[in-house]
Amino acid sequence: PFAPLSTIQDKLSRLALFFSREDFQRIGELAVNPLGDRIINAFFPDDKQSLDFRSFIRILACFRPTVKDKYADPNAAEPINSRSNKLRFAFQLYDQDRDGIISRGELIQVLRMMLEAQVTEDQLESITDRTIQEADLDGDGAISFEEFRKSLENINLEHKMSIRFLQ
Amino acid sequence: MMHPSHRVGIEIDADEITETEEEDDDDGEEEVVKQPVTSRKQQHTHKPPTASKDEEDSSEEDAKFKHRNNRRRPRVQNGIRKNNTDHEDDESEEENKETAKNSRTKTKKNHEVEESDDDSELGENRKRTKKPVHNNNRNNRANTNKKLKDEQNKKQKQANNKGNKKGKMSNGKDKKKKKGKPSSSSSDSSDSDDSLSEDELAKVLEEVEEKKKLIAILRTKAWRMKRKLVTLKESQAFIEKFEGALGKGKGRKFYAYKVMMMKKWIKFKRDFENFKTSCIPWEMKIKEIESHFGSSVASYFIFLRWLYGMNLVLFSLTFGLVVIPEVLMGLQYGSIPRKTVPRKEQPTAMDFSVLWEFGGYMKYSALFYGYYNNERMIGVFKYRLPLAYFMVGVGSFGYSLMVVIRTMTRNARESGVDGDDGDFNFSWKMFTSWDYLIGNPETADNKFASITTSFKESIVDEEENQKDENVHLRRFLIVSANFLIFCCLAGSGYLIFYVVKKSQKYSALETLSWYQKNEIDIVMALLGMFVPPLFETIATLENYHPRIALKWQLWRMFALFLGNLYTFLLALIDQVNTQLAEEESIKNKTLAVINSFNSTNSTSEGIPAIDPADFPRGPCWETGVGLEFTKLTISDILVTYGSILVGDFLNALFVRFFNYCWCWDLEYGFPSYTEFDISGNVLGLIFNQGMIWMGTFYSPGLIGINILRLLTSMYFQCWAVMCCNVPQSRVFKASGSNNFYMSLLLLILFLSLLPVVYTIMTFTPSFDCGPFSGKTKMFDVIMETIQYDFPAFIGKLFGYASNPGLILPGILLMVLAIYYLNATSKTYEAANLELKKKMQMLRDEQKNRRNNKNTVNPMLQDLEDLLPNNANVTKSELDKVVIEKQPAITNGVTKANGKYGKEMTLAPPPLKMVVTKPPNPRQASHLPGKQRSGTPGQGPRRPPPGQPKR
């Protein structure tokens, strides 16, 4: 689903070696995306203002399609485009304070961005409660990465979080 | 595709992480390259584990760049460095790598010594200046860019000068500095594809030796045979792969060459893949539509494109093997009666009105069945045209069936991965509902709305699941809606039947009014216009999700359209029967003419006295059938395009421009803009394709017309959608490769296969037109070929094979196979379900245990309280150990565990912790055995609370 990044690729081909946040915001798909800012932020760790090609590629590597490798060495380090790394990328979009859990407040924040304005607070809270109730396995009222992984276990993430041209 | 270099990098890296430095290298330069293990470990702890891998990957990507630009690189870097204002430590790491690499190459290439030496020093200096520059940058953020740059340049120069002064420093000092810096990256090993550093080489060498040893002693190991074999194979593969890398001279060169070729090949493959993607037609168009109208509308266009591709293959088959050979090598127009327009029709044969109806010259052209000659072989190549005609006809069906079924299975496999799981309904909606391909604000608004409604819906659904009375109402509504729709279908079916019957009565009459002539068409058009909206209205009763509603709507309209098809086929078969009867009489007449002609003109041989245009000829029912299908296709195209022009375009124009001077709001009021009608358009396409399949055998040109239609339709409808439709009020998600469309298509394919096969098997081909004229049945052409062109025994074999005694057991065998496969698939399905259930149970159990810990085991808790105080302390300590074991579990959980510490120890840790985590390094893990023996290794450990009485 991150195909709009192809626009970025176009930019790359013109040898613009540095990106700013504005470059990303100019992508229509990111501009209208409620999580667009967070996605952009994921490309600018530590409040950096510009992004060089190398760092960009590093983050983009997460979206390479996964290839089943039957010679895969179980001892080898996990490839960067593995399922769990993809999940971690997604997880960090929701976990804004980087404390390793998606808290209730963070969920409500996301919901507010994703839903229309006329949804009442009550509804927001009930949706959040239900989401947590579903995903929360250890009863701490928040979603940890492990729980996040579990809840998205049946989703074909390798397909969804892959950009075809990065094969 | 394997990536050998990648493998090398990762394996070595892993080795380096776990093992300590063992061998010292004689080369001082190499020391610089090597990473201090401790620093790396630090890095691993304070960075997220992905970061280092990240670097590896990217450096991997850039490896070829470096390789190519090894010489030029430093200069270029300097240039860049001047321009760059802010670099992180990251960058400097890369620099290090660069220099390291250069220095490494130095040992191999002596003539490069000076240069690389300089480089490494320069890199070192740059790194040293790094920190202050960075700080400066931080401080002066308010300053303008230019100022910054200047300043930086100055600094850079100073630093360089300083570096040059200190340039003659000893290697040892350099080395120390390197070791002192914890930020050096761990990835230098991975970019060394063809120039492995010495220690890496040593490691690989060691491993290879190990494997060799293993192979040697494998026979004596007390393993199972299977394991032995697997190990043997793996070791052999490993040795084969890496021995080349270690060999000196030729072997090494060869290995380097191999790696280079591999890289080139991978690059080529990627480029080719890109090329292929850019060759996918209309990809951008469809994407644009998708971002405006959502994936459901895009699925229609993807289906259209797929159909176009399939038709293109059918077209090339038909034209390449039948039409073009006939035109090039067959007899010319006007040479024989079947290739000539009859004298009667000649005056009007070029009129547009006649041509428009595919009469005149069109009818007697290679577009239709009748034009083809029954000569067994044509041209210099002895091309067997009748045989080709038959085989292409059968082959198109075979190909279509194969393609449709293959696409269906592929789609099923793709969609099968995404299982429907009710457990995480809300989580999925929360985390995956946004469509990342939407790039248009309007559509985004719609998506917001649809997400909101879907959340609301699922809340309502959950509530409804708990209520009972609503279920009954819902069921009642569904049943009544289905009943109403069934009534509609039955009514329209009867209407069609009635009209067809009446028209058969009319055909006996002499004079017909315009209405009587076109009654069937009018009724069908009216039905097609008014019944689908009626269905839609009724379907709102059911209140299904729009995706399901679309499916139902498609099925219902499909049933309605089948009536259309039925009347058409019935009329056609009637026509064929009358023509067959007519033909009998003409055949006799023609034979008489030929006989008389032969007897009178036996002296002047070769020159026919009768012009081919004057020759009496039969009605040629095959061409008639082909004509009907062609006309139908053309009228279908016109109706579709017309309705788009009038219904969408003119409506949109009206709404847009009359809105200024109208008494109510047209845009949001009654006429409004139209939505894209997915169900109608998909069914239109599917039925059109059915017509093509049915008609192609009797009119090879039809497929060409269809190609044009699909092509224009693609552009026209894309334009129409973007220009005059509005996005649906409920944007819903549909997969691009919709299996539902495919199953409808498959059904239509089967339905259209039936009449064609029926006509081929039962009717006698016309005696004076078409490639099979003169034969009693069309498939005789196969027999003829076997008889004349194949050796005798094949004919015999064929004779045996066509014996009912063999065919029946064959069919029986197939039925048995289907039964067996069906049974096994059912079993698998059941097993799958069972597993799912088990997983669900496990999950529920876990959840319950977590949530109701206090209530579940009060007995055990009482026991707990009885324990002495110090046991409790041990317990909390143990908890910490448990948490340490799974670093993925985070602070919040730790807190929770602290809170529920008691229960944690009582309830055994859930399965996932045991299964999913790879074993940790020894010192980190908690070894029960060690503890029991009471080793005072890591603090005062007491026996775990599991066995407190020990």
PDB file of C-alpha atoms in Angstrom, chain A residues 13-159:
ATOM      1  CA  SER A  13      15.985   9.604 -10.832  1.00  0.00           C
ATOM      2  CA  ARG A  14      16.390  13.339 -11.235  1.00  0.00           C
ATOM      3  CA  LEU A  15      19.291  13.090  -8.859  1.00  0.00           C
ATOM      4  CA  ALA A  16      17.836  15.280  -6.185  1.00  0.00           C
ATOM      5  CA  LEU A  17      20.010  13.856  -3.513  1.00  0.00           C
ATOM      6  CA  PHE A  18      18.343  15.341  -0.480  1.00  0.00           C
ATOM      7  CA  PHE A  19      14.762  15.300   0.607  1.00  0.00           C
ATOM      8  CA  SER A  20      13.035  17.635   2.922  1.00  0.00           C
ATOM      9  CA  ARG A  21       9.743  17.079   4.637  1.00  0.00           C
ATOM     10  CA  GLU A  22       8.093  19.261   2.021  1.00  0.00           C
ATOM     11  CA  ASP A  23       9.167  16.857  -0.675  1.00  0.00           C
ATOM     12  CA  PHE A  24       7.257  14.141   1.070  1.00  0.00           C
ATOM     13  CA  GLN A  25       4.287  16.319   1.795  1.00  0.00           C
ATOM     14  CA  ARG A  26       3.999  17.052  -1.867  1.00  0.00           C
ATOM     15  CA  ILE A  27       3.047  13.431  -2.527  1.00  0.00           C
ATOM     16  CA  GLY A  28      -0.696  13.465  -2.793  1.00  0.00           C
ATOM     17  CA  GLU A  29      -1.139  10.067  -1.241  1.00  0.00           C
ATOM     18  CA  LEU A  30       0.780  11.088   1.835  1.00  0.00           C
ATOM     19  CA  ALA A  31      -0.884  14.457   2.068  1.00  0.00           C
ATOM     20  CA  VAL A  32      -4.359  13.020   2.379  1.00  0.00           C
ATOM     21  CA  ASN A  33      -3.314  10.117   4.529  1.00  0.00           C
ATOM     22  CA  PRO A  34      -4.292  10.655   8.145  1.00  0.00           C
ATOM     23  CA  LEU A  35      -1.083   8.978   9.182  1.00  0.00           C
ATOM     24  CA  GLY A  36       0.897  10.748   6.482  1.00  0.00           C
ATOM     25  CA  ASP A  37       2.799  12.948   8.887  1.00  0.00           C
ATOM     26  CA  ARG A  38       3.785   9.981  10.933  1.00  0.00           C
ATOM     27  CA  ILE A  39       4.979   8.123   7.902  1.00  0.00           C
ATOM     28  CA  ILE A  40       7.064  11.116   6.953  1.00  0.00           C
ATOM     29  CA  ASN A  41       8.395  11.329  10.464  1.00  0.00           C
ATOM     30  CA  ALA A  42       9.471   7.747  10.219  1.00  0.00           C
ATOM     31  CA  PHE A  43      11.811   8.856   7.451  1.00  0.00           C
ATOM     32  CA  PHE A  44      13.239  11.643   9.581  1.00  0.00           C
ATOM     33  CA  PRO A  45      14.435  10.132  12.801  1.00  0.00           C
ATOM     34  CA  ASP A  46      15.779  12.372  15.535  1.00  0.00           C
ATOM     35  CA  ASP A  47      14.219  15.538  14.141  1.00  0.00           C
ATOM     36  CA  LYS A  48      16.526  15.685  11.194  1.00  0.00           C
ATOM     37  CA  GLN A  49      15.514  18.215   8.604  1.00  0.00           C
ATOM     38  CA  SER A  50      16.806  16.546   5.510  1.00  0.00           C
ATOM     39  CA  LEU A  51      17.213  13.038   4.338  1.00  0.00           C
ATOM     40  CA  ASP A  52      19.948  11.772   2.111  1.00  0.00           C
ATOM     41  CA  PHE A  53      19.546   9.003  -0.337  1.00  0.00           C
ATOM     42  CA  ARG A  54      21.277   6.437   1.793  1.00  0.00           C
ATOM     43  CA  SER A  55      19.090   6.878   4.826  1.00  0.00           C
ATOM     44  CA  PHE A  56      16.080   6.989   2.608  1.00  0.00           C
ATOM     45  CA  ILE A  57      17.012   3.703   1.025  1.00  0.00           C
ATOM     46  CA  ARG A  58      17.621   2.220   4.420  1.00  0.00           C
ATOM     47  CA  ILE A  59      14.102   2.912   5.491  1.00  0.00           C
ATOM     48  CA  LEU A  60      12.683   1.965   2.154  1.00  0.00           C
ATOM     49  CA  ALA A  61      14.459  -1.378   2.389  1.00  0.00           C
ATOM     50  CA  CYS A  62      11.841  -2.355   4.902  1.00  0.00           C
ATOM     51  CA  PHE A  63       9.337  -2.421   2.064  1.00  0.00           C
ATOM     52  CA  ARG A  64      11.139  -4.773  -0.196  1.00  0.00           C
ATOM     53  CA  PRO A  65       8.978  -7.729  -1.106  1.00  0.00           C
ATOM     54  CA  THR A  66       9.985 -10.755   0.874  1.00  0.00           C
ATOM     55  CA  VAL A  67      11.276 -13.676  -1.079  1.00  0.00           C
ATOM     56  CA  LYS A  68      11.013 -17.174   0.217  1.00  0.00           C
ATOM     57  CA  ASP A  69      14.558 -18.364   0.503  1.00  0.00           C
ATOM     58  CA  LYS A  70      14.831 -22.029   1.085  1.00  0.00           C
ATOM     59  CA  TYR A  71      18.524 -21.822   1.794  1.00  0.00           C
ATOM     60  CA  ALA A  72      17.798 -19.311   4.506  1.00  0.00           C
ATOM     61  CA  ASP A  73      20.169 -19.835   7.336  1.00  0.00           C
ATOM     62  CA  PRO A  74      18.302 -20.008  10.636  1.00  0.00           C
ATOM     63  CA  ASN A  75      21.279 -18.464  12.375  1.00  0.00           C
ATOM     64  CA  ALA A  76      21.566 -15.572   9.985  1.00  0.00           C
ATOM     65  CA  ALA A  77      20.440 -12.172  11.087  1.00  0.00           C
ATOM     66  CA  GLU A  78      16.888 -11.320  10.272  1.00  0.00           C
ATOM     67  CA  PRO A  79      16.608  -9.522   6.929  1.00  0.00           C
ATOM     68  CA  ILE A  80      15.465  -5.975   7.093  1.00  0.00           C
ATOM     69  CA  ASN A  81      12.382  -6.659   5.075  1.00  0.00           C
ATOM     70  CA  SER A  82      11.193  -9.456   7.306  1.00  0.00           C
ATOM     71  CA  ARG A  83       7.665  -9.613   8.476  1.00  0.00           C
ATOM     72  CA  SER A  84       8.469  -8.542  11.972  1.00  0.00           C
ATOM     73  CA  ASN A  85      10.452  -5.555  10.769  1.00  0.00           C
ATOM     74  CA  LYS A  86       7.588  -4.493   8.581  1.00  0.00           C
ATOM     75  CA  LEU A  87       5.323  -4.864  11.554  1.00  0.00           C
ATOM     76  CA  ARG A  88       7.695  -2.859  13.668  1.00  0.00           C
ATOM     77  CA  PHE A  89       7.561  -0.033  11.167  1.00  0.00           C
ATOM     78  CA  ALA A  90       3.795  -0.026  11.339  1.00  0.00           C
ATOM     79  CA  PHE A  91       3.879  -0.332  15.093  1.00  0.00           C
ATOM     80  CA  GLN A  92       6.055   2.737  15.405  1.00  0.00           C
ATOM     81  CA  LEU A  93       3.517   4.729  13.463  1.00  0.00           C
ATOM     82  CA  TYR A  94       1.110   4.171  16.307  1.00  0.00           C
ATOM     83  CA  ASP A  95       3.524   4.175  19.177  1.00  0.00           C
ATOM     84  CA  GLN A  96       4.425   7.838  19.117  1.00  0.00           C
ATOM     85  CA  ASP A  97       6.174   8.137  22.449  1.00  0.00           C
ATOM     86  CA  ARG A  98       8.355   5.130  21.660  1.00  0.00           C
ATOM     87  CA  ASP A  99       7.649   3.403  24.934  1.00  0.00           C
ATOM     88  CA  GLY A 100       6.985   0.098  23.256  1.00  0.00           C
ATOM     89  CA  ILE A 101       3.257   0.017  23.779  1.00  0.00           C
ATOM     90  CA  ILE A 102       0.319   1.555  22.038  1.00  0.00           C
ATOM     91  CA  SER A 103      -1.533   3.122  24.885  1.00  0.00           C
ATOM     92  CA  ARG A 104      -5.157   4.029  25.050  1.00  0.00           C
ATOM     93  CA  GLY A 105      -4.407   7.672  24.474  1.00  0.00           C
ATOM     94  CA  GLU A 106      -2.398   6.904  21.387  1.00  0.00           C
ATOM     95  CA  LEU A 107      -5.205   4.833  19.995  1.00  0.00           C
ATOM     96  CA  ILE A 108      -7.743   7.576  20.544  1.00  0.00           C
ATOM     97  CA  GLN A 109      -5.398  10.004  18.854  1.00  0.00           C
ATOM     98  CA  VAL A 110      -5.184   7.793  15.783  1.00  0.00           C
ATOM     99  CA  LEU A 111      -8.907   7.276  15.713  1.00  0.00           C
ATOM    100  CA  ARG A 112      -9.515  10.975  15.841  1.00  0.00           C
ATOM    101  CA  MET A 113      -7.347  11.382  12.792  1.00  0.00           C
ATOM    102  CA  MET A 114      -8.977   8.554  10.921  1.00  0.00           C
ATOM    103  CA  LEU A 115     -12.619   9.261  11.601  1.00  0.00           C
ATOM    104  CA  GLU A 116     -14.870  12.092  10.702  1.00  0.00           C
ATOM    105  CA  ALA A 117     -15.432  15.011  12.984  1.00  0.00           C
ATOM    106  CA  GLN A 118     -18.971  14.185  13.933  1.00  0.00           C
ATOM    107  CA  VAL A 119     -18.069  11.068  15.882  1.00  0.00           C
ATOM    108  CA  THR A 120     -18.714  11.657  19.528  1.00  0.00           C
ATOM    109  CA  GLU A 121     -16.198  11.107  22.280  1.00  0.00           C
ATOM    110  CA  ASP A 122     -18.278   8.275  23.642  1.00  0.00           C
ATOM    111  CA  GLN A 123     -18.109   6.432  20.390  1.00  0.00           C
ATOM    112  CA  LEU A 124     -14.392   7.016  20.118  1.00  0.00           C
ATOM    113  CA  GLU A 125     -13.873   5.623  23.561  1.00  0.00           C
ATOM    114  CA  SER A 126     -16.031   2.609  22.980  1.00  0.00           C
ATOM    115  CA  ILE A 127     -14.188   1.824  19.773  1.00  0.00           C
ATOM    116  CA  THR A 128     -10.871   2.161  21.558  1.00  0.00           C
ATOM    117  CA  ASP A 129     -12.021  -0.019  24.395  1.00  0.00           C
ATOM    118  CA  ARG A 130     -13.157  -2.702  22.039  1.00  0.00           C
ATOM    119  CA  THR A 131      -9.929  -2.608  20.100  1.00  0.00           C
ATOM    120  CA  ILE A 132      -7.889  -2.948  23.232  1.00  0.00           C
ATOM    121  CA  GLN A 133     -10.160  -5.623  24.551  1.00  0.00           C
ATOM    122  CA  GLU A 134      -9.592  -7.622  21.389  1.00  0.00           C
ATOM    123  CA  ALA A 135      -5.883  -7.266  21.111  1.00  0.00           C
ATOM    124  CA  ASP A 136      -4.821  -7.049  24.713  1.00  0.00           C
ATOM    125  CA  LEU A 137      -3.682 -10.411  25.933  1.00  0.00           C
ATOM    126  CA  ASP A 138      -2.080  -9.610  29.239  1.00  0.00           C
ATOM    127  CA  GLY A 139      -4.704  -7.249  30.550  1.00  0.00           C
ATOM    128  CA  ASP A 140      -2.550  -4.173  30.963  1.00  0.00           C
ATOM    129  CA  GLY A 141      -4.856  -1.947  28.954  1.00  0.00           C
ATOM    130  CA  ALA A 142      -2.393  -1.261  26.187  1.00  0.00           C
ATOM    131  CA  ILE A 143      -1.150  -3.024  23.088  1.00  0.00           C
ATOM    132  CA  SER A 144       2.413  -4.188  23.131  1.00  0.00           C
ATOM    133  CA  PHE A 145       4.335  -5.095  20.013  1.00  0.00           C
ATOM    134  CA  GLU A 146       3.832  -8.756  20.683  1.00  0.00           C
ATOM    135  CA  GLU A 147       0.102  -8.254  20.922  1.00  0.00           C
ATOM    136  CA  PHE A 148       0.141  -6.079  17.842  1.00  0.00           C
ATOM    137  CA  ARG A 149       1.911  -8.844  15.983  1.00  0.00           C
ATOM    138  CA  LYS A 150      -0.594 -11.389  17.171  1.00  0.00           C
ATOM    139  CA  SER A 151      -3.589  -9.382  16.162  1.00  0.00           C
ATOM    140  CA  LEU A 152      -2.270  -8.881  12.644  1.00  0.00           C
ATOM    141  CA  GLU A 153      -1.105 -12.448  12.334  1.00  0.00           C
ATOM    142  CA  ASN A 154      -3.613 -13.439   9.695  1.00  0.00           C
ATOM    143  CA  ILE A 155      -3.066 -10.467   7.459  1.00  0.00           C
ATOM    144  CA  ASN A 156      -0.964 -10.911   4.402  1.00  0.00           C
ATOM    145  CA  LEU A 157       1.482  -8.288   5.498  1.00  0.00           C
ATOM    146  CA  GLU A 158       4.290  -9.445   3.245  1.00  0.00           C
ATOM    147  CA  HIS A 159       2.092  -8.537   0.335  1.00  0.00           C
TER     148      HIS A 159
END
